[in-house]
Short mmCIF file of C-alpha atoms in Angstrom, two decimals:
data_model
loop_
_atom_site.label_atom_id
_atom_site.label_comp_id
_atom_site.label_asym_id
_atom_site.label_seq_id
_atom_site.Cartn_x
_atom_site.Cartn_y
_atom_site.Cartn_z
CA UNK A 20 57.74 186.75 67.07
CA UNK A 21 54.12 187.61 67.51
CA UNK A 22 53.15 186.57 63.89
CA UNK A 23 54.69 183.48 64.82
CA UNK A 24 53.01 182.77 67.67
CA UNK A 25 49.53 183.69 65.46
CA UNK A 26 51.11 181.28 63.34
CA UNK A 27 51.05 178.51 65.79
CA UNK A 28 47.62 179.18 66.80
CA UNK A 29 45.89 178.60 63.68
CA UNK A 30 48.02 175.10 63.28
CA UNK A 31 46.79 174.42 67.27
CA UNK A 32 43.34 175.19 66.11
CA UNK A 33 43.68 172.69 62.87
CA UNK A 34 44.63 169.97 64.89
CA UNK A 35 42.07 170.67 67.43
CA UNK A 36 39.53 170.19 64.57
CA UNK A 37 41.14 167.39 63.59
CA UNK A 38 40.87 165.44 66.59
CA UNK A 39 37.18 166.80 67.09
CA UNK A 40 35.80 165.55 64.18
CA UNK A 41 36.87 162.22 64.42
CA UNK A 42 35.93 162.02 68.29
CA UNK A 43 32.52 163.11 67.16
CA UNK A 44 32.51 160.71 64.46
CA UNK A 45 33.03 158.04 66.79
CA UNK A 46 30.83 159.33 69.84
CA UNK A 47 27.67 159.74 67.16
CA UNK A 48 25.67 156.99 64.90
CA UNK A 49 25.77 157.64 61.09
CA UNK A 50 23.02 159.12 60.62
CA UNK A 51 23.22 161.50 63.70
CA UNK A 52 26.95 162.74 61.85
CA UNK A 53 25.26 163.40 58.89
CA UNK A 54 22.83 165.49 60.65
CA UNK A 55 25.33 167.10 62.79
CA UNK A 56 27.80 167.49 59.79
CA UNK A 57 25.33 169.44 57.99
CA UNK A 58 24.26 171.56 60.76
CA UNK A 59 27.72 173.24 60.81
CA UNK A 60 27.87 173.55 57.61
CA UNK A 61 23.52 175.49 57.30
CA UNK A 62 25.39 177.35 60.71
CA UNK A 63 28.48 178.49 59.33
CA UNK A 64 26.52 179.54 56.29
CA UNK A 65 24.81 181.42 57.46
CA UNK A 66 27.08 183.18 59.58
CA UNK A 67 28.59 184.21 56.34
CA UNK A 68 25.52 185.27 54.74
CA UNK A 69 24.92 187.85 57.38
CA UNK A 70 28.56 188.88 59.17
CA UNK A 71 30.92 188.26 56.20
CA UNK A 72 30.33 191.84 54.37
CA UNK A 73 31.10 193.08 58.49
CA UNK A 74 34.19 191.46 58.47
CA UNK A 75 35.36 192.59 55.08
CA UNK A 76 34.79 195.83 55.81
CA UNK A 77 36.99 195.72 58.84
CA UNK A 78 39.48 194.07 57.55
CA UNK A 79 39.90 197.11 54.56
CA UNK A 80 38.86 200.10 56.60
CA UNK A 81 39.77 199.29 60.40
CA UNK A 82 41.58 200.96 62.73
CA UNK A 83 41.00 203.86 60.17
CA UNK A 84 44.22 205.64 58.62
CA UNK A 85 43.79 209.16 60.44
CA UNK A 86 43.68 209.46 63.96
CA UNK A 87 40.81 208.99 66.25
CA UNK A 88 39.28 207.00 63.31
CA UNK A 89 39.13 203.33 65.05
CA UNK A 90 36.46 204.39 67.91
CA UNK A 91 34.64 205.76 64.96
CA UNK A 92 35.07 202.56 63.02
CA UNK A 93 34.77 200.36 66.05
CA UNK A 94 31.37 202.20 66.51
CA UNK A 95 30.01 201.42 62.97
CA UNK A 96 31.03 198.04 63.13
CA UNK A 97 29.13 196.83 66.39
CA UNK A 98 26.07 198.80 64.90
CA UNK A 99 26.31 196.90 61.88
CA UNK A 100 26.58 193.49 63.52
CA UNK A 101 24.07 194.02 65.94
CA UNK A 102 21.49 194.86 63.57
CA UNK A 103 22.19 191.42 61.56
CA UNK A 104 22.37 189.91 64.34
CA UNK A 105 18.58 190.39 65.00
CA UNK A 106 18.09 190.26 61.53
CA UNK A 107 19.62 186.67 61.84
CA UNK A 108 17.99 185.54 64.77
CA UNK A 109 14.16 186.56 63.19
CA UNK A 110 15.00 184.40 60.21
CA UNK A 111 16.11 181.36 62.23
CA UNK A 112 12.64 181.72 63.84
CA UNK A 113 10.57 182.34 60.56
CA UNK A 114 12.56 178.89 58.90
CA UNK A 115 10.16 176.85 61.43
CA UNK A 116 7.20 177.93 59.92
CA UNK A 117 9.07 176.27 56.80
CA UNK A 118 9.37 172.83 58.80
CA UNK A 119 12.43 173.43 60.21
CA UNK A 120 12.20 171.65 63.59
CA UNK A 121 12.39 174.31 66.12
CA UNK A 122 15.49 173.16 68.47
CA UNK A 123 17.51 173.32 64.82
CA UNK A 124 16.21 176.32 64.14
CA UNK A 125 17.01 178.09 67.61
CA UNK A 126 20.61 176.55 68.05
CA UNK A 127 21.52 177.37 64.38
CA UNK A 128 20.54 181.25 64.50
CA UNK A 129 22.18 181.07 67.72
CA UNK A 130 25.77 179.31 66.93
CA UNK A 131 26.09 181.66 63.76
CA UNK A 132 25.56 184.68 65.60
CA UNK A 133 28.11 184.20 68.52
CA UNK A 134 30.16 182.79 65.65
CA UNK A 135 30.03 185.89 63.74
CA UNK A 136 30.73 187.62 66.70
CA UNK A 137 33.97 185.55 67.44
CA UNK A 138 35.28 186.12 63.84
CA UNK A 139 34.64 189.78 63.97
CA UNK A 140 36.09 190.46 67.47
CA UNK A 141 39.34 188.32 66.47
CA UNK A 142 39.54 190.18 63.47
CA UNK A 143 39.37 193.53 64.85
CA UNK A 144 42.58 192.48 67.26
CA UNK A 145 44.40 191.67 64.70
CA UNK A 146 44.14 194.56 62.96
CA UNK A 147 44.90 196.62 65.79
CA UNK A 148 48.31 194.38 65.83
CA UNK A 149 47.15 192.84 68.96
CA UNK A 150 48.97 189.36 68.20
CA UNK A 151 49.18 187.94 71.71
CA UNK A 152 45.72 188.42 72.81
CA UNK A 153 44.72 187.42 69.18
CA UNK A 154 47.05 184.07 69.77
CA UNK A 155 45.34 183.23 73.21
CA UNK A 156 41.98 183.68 72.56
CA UNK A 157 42.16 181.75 68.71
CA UNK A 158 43.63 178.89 70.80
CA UNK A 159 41.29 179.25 74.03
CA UNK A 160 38.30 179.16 71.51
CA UNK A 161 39.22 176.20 69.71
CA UNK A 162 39.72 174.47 73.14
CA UNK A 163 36.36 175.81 74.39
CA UNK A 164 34.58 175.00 71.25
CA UNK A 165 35.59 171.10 71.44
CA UNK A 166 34.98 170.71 74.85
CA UNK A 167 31.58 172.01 74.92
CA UNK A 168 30.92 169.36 71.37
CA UNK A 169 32.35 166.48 73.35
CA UNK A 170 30.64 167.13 76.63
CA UNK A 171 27.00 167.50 74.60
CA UNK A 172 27.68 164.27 72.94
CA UNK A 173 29.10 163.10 76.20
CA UNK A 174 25.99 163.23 77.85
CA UNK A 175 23.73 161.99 75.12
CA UNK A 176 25.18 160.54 71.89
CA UNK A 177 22.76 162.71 69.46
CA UNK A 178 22.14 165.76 67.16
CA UNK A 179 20.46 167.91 69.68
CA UNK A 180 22.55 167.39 72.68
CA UNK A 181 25.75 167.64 70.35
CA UNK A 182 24.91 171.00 68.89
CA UNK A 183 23.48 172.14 72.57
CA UNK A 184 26.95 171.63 73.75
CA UNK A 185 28.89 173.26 70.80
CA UNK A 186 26.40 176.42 71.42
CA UNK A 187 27.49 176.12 75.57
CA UNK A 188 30.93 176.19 74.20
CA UNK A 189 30.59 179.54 72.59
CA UNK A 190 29.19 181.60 75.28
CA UNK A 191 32.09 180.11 77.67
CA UNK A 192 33.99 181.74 74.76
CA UNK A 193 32.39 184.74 74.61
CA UNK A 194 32.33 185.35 78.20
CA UNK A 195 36.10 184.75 78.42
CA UNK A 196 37.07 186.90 74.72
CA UNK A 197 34.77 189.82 77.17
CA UNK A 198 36.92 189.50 80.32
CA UNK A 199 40.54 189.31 78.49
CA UNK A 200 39.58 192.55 76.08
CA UNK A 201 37.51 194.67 78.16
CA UNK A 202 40.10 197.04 78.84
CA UNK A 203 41.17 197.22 75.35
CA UNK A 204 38.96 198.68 73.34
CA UNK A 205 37.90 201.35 75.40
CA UNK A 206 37.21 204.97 73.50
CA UNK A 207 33.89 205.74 72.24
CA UNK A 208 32.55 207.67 69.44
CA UNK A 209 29.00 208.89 68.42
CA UNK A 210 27.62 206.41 65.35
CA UNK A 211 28.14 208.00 61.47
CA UNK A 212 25.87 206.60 58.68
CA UNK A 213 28.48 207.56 55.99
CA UNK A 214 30.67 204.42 57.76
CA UNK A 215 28.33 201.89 57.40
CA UNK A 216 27.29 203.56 53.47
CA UNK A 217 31.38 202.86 53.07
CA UNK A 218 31.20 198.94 54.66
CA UNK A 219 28.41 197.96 52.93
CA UNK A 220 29.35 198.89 49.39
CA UNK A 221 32.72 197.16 49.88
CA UNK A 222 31.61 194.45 52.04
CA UNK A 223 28.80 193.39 50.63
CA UNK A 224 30.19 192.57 46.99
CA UNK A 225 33.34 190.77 48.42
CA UNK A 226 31.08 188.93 50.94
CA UNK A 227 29.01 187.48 48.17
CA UNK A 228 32.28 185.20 46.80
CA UNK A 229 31.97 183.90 50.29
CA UNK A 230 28.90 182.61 50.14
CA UNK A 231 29.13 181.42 46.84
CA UNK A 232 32.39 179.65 48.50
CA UNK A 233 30.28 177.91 51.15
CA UNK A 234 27.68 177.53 49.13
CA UNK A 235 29.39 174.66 46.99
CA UNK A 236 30.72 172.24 50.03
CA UNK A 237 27.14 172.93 51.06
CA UNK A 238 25.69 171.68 47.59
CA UNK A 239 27.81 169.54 47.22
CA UNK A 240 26.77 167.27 50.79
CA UNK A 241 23.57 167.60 49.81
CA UNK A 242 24.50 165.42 46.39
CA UNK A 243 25.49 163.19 48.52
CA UNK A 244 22.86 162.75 51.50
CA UNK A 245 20.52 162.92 48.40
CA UNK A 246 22.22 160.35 46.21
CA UNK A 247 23.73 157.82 49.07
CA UNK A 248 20.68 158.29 52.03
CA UNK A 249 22.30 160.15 55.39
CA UNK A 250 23.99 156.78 56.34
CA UNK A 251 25.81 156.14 53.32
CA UNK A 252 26.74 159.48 52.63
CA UNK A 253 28.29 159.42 56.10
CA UNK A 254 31.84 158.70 55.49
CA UNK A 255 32.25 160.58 52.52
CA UNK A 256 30.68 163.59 54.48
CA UNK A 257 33.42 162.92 57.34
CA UNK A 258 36.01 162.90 54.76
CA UNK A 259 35.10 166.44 53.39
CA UNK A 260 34.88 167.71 57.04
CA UNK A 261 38.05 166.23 58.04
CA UNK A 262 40.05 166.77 54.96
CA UNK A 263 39.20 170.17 53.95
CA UNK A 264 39.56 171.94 57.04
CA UNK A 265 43.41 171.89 57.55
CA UNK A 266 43.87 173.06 54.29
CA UNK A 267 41.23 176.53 55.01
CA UNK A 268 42.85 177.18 58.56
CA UNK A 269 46.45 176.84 56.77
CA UNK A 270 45.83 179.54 53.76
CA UNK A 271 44.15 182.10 56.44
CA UNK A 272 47.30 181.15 58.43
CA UNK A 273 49.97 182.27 55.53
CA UNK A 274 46.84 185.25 54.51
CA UNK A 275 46.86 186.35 58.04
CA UNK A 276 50.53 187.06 58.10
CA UNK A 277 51.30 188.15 54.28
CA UNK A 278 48.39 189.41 52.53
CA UNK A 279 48.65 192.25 54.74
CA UNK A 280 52.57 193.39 53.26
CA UNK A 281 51.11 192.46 49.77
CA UNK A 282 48.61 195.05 49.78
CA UNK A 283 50.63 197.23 51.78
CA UNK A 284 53.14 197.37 49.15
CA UNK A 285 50.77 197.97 46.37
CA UNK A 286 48.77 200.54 47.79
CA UNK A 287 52.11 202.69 48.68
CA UNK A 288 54.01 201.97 45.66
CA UNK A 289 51.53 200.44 42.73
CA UNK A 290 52.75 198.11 39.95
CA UNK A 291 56.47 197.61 40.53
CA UNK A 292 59.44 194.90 40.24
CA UNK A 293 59.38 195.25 44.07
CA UNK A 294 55.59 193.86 44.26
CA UNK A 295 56.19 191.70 41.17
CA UNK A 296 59.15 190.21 43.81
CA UNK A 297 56.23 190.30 46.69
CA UNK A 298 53.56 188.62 44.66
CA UNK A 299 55.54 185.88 43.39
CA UNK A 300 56.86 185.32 46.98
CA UNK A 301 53.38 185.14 48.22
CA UNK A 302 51.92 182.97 45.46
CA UNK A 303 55.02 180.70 45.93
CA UNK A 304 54.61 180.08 49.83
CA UNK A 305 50.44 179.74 49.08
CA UNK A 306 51.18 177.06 46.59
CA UNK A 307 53.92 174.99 48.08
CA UNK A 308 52.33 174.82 52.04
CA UNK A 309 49.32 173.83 50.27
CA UNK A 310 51.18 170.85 48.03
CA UNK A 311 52.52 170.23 52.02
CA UNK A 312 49.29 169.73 53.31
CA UNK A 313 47.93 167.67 50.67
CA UNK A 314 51.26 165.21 50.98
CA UNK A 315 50.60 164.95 54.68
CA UNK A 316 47.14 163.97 54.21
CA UNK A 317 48.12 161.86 51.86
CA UNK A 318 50.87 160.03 54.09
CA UNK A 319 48.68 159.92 56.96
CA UNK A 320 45.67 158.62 54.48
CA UNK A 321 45.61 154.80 54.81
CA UNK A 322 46.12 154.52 59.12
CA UNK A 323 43.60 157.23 59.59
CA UNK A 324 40.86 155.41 57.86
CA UNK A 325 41.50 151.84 59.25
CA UNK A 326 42.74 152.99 62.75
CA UNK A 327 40.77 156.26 63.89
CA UNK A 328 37.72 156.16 61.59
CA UNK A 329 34.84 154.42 62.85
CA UNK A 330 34.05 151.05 61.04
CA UNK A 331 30.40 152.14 59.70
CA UNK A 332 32.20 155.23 58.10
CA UNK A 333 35.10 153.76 56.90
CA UNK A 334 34.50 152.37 53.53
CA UNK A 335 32.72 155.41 52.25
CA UNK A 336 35.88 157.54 53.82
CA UNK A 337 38.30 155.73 52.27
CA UNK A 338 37.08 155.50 49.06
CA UNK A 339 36.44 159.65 48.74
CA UNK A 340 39.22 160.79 50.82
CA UNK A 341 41.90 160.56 47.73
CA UNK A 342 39.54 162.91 45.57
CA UNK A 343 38.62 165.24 48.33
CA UNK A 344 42.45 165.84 48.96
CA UNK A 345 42.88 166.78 45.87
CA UNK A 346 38.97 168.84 45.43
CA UNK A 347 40.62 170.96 48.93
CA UNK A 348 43.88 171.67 47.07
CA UNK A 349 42.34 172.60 43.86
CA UNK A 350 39.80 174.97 45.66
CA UNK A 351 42.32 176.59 48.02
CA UNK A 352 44.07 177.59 45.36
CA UNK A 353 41.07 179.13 43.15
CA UNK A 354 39.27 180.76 46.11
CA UNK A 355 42.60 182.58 47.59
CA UNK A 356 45.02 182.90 45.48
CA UNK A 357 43.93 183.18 42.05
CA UNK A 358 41.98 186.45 42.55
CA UNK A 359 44.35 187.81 44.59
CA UNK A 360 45.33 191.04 41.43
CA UNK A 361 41.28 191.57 41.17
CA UNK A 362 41.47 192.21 45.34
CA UNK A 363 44.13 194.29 44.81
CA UNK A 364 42.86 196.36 41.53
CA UNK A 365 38.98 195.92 43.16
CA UNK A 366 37.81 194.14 40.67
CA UNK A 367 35.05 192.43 42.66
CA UNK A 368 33.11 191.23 40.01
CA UNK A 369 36.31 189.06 39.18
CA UNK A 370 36.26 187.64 42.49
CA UNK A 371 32.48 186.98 42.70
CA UNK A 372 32.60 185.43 38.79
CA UNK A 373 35.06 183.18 40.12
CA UNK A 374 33.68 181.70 42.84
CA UNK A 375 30.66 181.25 41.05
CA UNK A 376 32.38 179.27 38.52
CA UNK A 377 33.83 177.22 41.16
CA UNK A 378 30.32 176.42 42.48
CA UNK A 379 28.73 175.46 39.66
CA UNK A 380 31.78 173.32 38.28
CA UNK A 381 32.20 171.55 41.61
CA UNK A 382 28.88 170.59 41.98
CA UNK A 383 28.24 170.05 38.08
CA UNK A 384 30.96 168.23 38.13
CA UNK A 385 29.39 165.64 40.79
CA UNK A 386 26.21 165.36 39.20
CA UNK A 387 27.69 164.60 36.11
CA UNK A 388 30.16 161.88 37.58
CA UNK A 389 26.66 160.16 39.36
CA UNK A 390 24.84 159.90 36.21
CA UNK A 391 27.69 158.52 33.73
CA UNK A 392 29.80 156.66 36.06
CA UNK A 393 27.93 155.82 39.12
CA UNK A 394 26.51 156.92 42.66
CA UNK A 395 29.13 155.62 44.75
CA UNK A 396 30.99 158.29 46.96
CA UNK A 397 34.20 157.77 45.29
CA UNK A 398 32.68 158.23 41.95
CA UNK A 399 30.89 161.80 43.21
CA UNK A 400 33.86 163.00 44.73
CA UNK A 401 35.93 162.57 41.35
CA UNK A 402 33.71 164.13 39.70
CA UNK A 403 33.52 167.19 41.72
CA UNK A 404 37.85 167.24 41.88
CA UNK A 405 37.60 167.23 38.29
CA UNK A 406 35.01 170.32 38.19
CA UNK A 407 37.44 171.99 40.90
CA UNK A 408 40.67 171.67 38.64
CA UNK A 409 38.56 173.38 35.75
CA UNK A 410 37.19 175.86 38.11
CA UNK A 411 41.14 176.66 38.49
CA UNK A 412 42.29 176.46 35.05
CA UNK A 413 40.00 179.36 34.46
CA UNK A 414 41.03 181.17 37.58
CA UNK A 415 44.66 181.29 36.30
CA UNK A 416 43.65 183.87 34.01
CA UNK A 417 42.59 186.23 36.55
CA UNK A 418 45.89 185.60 38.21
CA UNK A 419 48.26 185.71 35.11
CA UNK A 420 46.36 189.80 34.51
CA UNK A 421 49.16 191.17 37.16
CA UNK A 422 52.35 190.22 36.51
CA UNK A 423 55.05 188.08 39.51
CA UNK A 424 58.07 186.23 39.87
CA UNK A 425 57.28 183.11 40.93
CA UNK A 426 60.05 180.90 43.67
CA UNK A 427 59.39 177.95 41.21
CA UNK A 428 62.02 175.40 43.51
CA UNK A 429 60.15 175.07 46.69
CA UNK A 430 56.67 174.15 44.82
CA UNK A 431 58.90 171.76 42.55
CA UNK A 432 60.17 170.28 45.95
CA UNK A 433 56.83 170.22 47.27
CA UNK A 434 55.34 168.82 44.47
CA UNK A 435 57.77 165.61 44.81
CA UNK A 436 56.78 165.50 48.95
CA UNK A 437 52.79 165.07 47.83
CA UNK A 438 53.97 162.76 44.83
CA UNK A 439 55.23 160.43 47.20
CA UNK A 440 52.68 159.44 49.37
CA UNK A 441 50.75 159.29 46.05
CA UNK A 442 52.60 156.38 44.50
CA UNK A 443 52.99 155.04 47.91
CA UNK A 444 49.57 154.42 48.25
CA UNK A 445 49.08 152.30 45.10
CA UNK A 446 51.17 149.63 46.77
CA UNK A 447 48.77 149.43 50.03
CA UNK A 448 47.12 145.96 49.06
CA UNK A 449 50.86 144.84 49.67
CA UNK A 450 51.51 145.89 52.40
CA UNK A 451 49.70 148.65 54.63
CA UNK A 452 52.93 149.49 56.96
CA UNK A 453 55.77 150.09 53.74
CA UNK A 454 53.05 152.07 51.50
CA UNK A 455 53.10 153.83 54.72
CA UNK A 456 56.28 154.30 55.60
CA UNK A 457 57.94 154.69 52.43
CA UNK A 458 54.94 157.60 51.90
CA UNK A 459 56.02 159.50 55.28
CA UNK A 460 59.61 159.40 54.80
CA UNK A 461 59.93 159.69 50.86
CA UNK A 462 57.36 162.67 51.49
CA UNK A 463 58.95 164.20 54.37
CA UNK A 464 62.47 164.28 52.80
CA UNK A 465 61.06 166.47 49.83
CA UNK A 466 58.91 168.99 52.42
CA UNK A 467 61.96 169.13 54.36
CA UNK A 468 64.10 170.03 51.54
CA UNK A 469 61.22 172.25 50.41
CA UNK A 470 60.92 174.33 53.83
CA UNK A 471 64.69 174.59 53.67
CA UNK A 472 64.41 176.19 50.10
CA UNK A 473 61.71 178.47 51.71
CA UNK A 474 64.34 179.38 54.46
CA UNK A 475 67.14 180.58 52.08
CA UNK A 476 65.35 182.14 49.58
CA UNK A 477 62.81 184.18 51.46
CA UNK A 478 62.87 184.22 55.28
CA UNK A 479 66.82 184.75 55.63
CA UNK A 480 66.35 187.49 53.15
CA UNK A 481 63.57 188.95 54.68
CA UNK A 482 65.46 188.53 58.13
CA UNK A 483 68.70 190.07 56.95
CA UNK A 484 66.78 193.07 55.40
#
């Protein structure tokens, strides 16, 4: 029941991002979004860049597996961040001298330190199995985070006041994650260098696919502010915000609950038909909620953009929202699932390659699409979709080195649920409300039948065992 309830909290925390981005989008002028869109993009970055290896390394080595080993842990940890924390802070300061304006500079070392902190501090409660408080405060910060946007942009419709009120947001988070946990993490321990040694050699080298990973959304909107000026990039820019998100907070979602029994099972027992079983389970449900997503998206596609999107964002929306559905589900697939045997076997240099490869085929892949077809955002976006699916034909290798048994019928059902919507949408210049409906219902019969595959196969199994 608590993973469950984790569960719903990351979907709670999807749609709250949802419904952010397109109040923003509405509350801000096009050029303002633009700014504002890559802001959290520079901010999450570079919260990355400096907390990721943190996180790693507390996701691998905390609570410790002998006893009395989390305060130890726990102590190593909030050394670690601290020091990058400062570290992080003195180069937000040292980018003005760059001409960086100095309010950007200031509220982006800022909002990527408290939201490395977040991340760290929900990631330590879930590793100590802490579900419920993990559940409330995922939710509460979500909450907090989109009030304190909407209030900033509330009181003035721009950049600065936006971003002021999205860094207010996160210290009426912090305050609260202090109040609700202070009695929970409670032993101390005296500080060990060998611990941090340990993190950093781990972390570091699995943190660096991460920011590779960023890196390419974050090349990739600057192709298009630098191709299509801020204001025409806009709506394509909203549609990789928008778009891309659900699918990210989904895949930790599944990751969060069972990644955990994967590795569990191969570090106890090694290469068996029992993790061959586990794998293919794992890779089936990663594949098939993702082929969900995508045919929601897809369903939803045509009323979002005329109905919800703002009408000097629309066009360029609507025109790259079709390849970006398609970029997110190619990419969600390559950055967490394919290297999943070379986390298992620590072959980091698998993961990082990867990544890599992902980057520079996304983003080649856009170039290439501006200079032979043309600089439109549709054009740019199919172009980088098409360097994403080659990024993930080569990742299938890395998968295909450990071997699985696959659940093949829910991904064939899910499959026909994002097919749907597809073909649906070709008939919109007929008529908007039947290429609508006939993509929600056609589509939602096949999820259905695809969730109820799930059901039988896996979860009454897994229930009855």
């Amino acid at each position: 029941m608590a993973k469950i309830v984790a569960l719903t909290a990351y979907f709670y925390q999807a749609a709250v991002a949802f419904g952010l981005l397109i109040a923003v989008a509405h509350l801000l002028s096009p050029s303002d979004y633009a700014g504002y869109s890559l802001f959290i993009s520079i901010s999450q970055f570079a919260a990355i860049f400096c907390f990721e290896w943190i996180r790693f390394a507390c996701s691998r080595f905390y609570p410790g597996q002998r006893e009395g080993s989390e305060a130890s842990e726990r102590k190593a940890l909030t050394v670690e961040f601290s020091a990058c924390a400062v570290l992080c802070i003195l180069a937000g300061v040292a980018s003005i001298f760059f001409g960086v304006p100095p309010e950007v500079a200031l509220l982006g070392g800022l909002v990527a330190v408290l939201q490395g902190a977040s991340d760290l501090h929900l990631t330590m409660l879930r590793f100590r199995q802490q579900f419920r408080a993990f559940s409330r405060l995922q939710g509460s910060r979500a909450t907090i985070l989109a009030a304190g946007t909407l209030a900033g942009a509330a009181i003035s419709p721009t950049f600065t006041f936006t971003v002021a009120g999205l860094l207010a947001g996160y210290v009426g988070y912090s305050l609260l994650a202090f109040l609700l946990t202070r009695g929970v993490l409670q032993e101390s321990a005296p500080f060990d260098r060998t611990l941090v040694r340990k993190h950093f050699v781990y972390g570091s080298v699995a943190a660096g696919a991460s920011v590779v990973g960023i890196l390419a959304p974050l090349g990739l909107k600057s192709i298009l502010t630098a191709s299509l000026g801020a204001e025409g990039a806009a709506g394509a820019l909203l549609a990789l915000d928008l778009l891309q998100r659900p699918f990210i907070l989904i895949v930790s979602a599944l990751q969060a609950i069972q990644y955990p029994d994967v590795v569990a099972h191969y570090d106890r027992d090694g290469e068996t038909p029992a993790l061959r079983h586990r794998l293919g389970e794992y890779y089936s449900l990663l594949t098939g909620f993702t082929l969900m997503t995508a045919a929601g998206i897809f369903a939803l596609l045509q009323p979002v953009g005329y109905f919800v999107v703002s009408a000097g964002l629309r066009d360029g929306f609507l025109a790259a929202a079709p390849f970006v559905t398609g970029l997110a589900v190619f990419r969600a697939i390559t950055l967490n699932m394919l290297p999943t045997p070379a986390h298992l076997r620590h072959r980091l240099l698998s993961i990082f390659l990867l990544s890599v490869a992902d980057c520079l085929l996304l983003n080649g892949g856009t170039l290439a699409a501006g200079h032979l077809i043309s600089a439109s955002s549709g054009a740019l976006m199919a172009g980088g979709m098409v360097g994403a699916f080659i990024a993930m034909l080569i990742g299938i290798r890395v998968l295909l080195s450990l071997p699985f048994d696959f659940i093949w019928q829910p991904v064939v059902l899910s499959a026909a649920g994002l097919a749907v919507p597809v073909l649906a949408t070709a008939g919109f210049d007929y008529s908007l409300w039947i290429s609508v409906g006939a993509g929600i219902v056609g589509g939602a019969v096949f999820c259905l039948l695809g969730l109820h595959s799930y059901f039988t196969r896996m979860f009454r199994l897994q229930a009855a065992s």
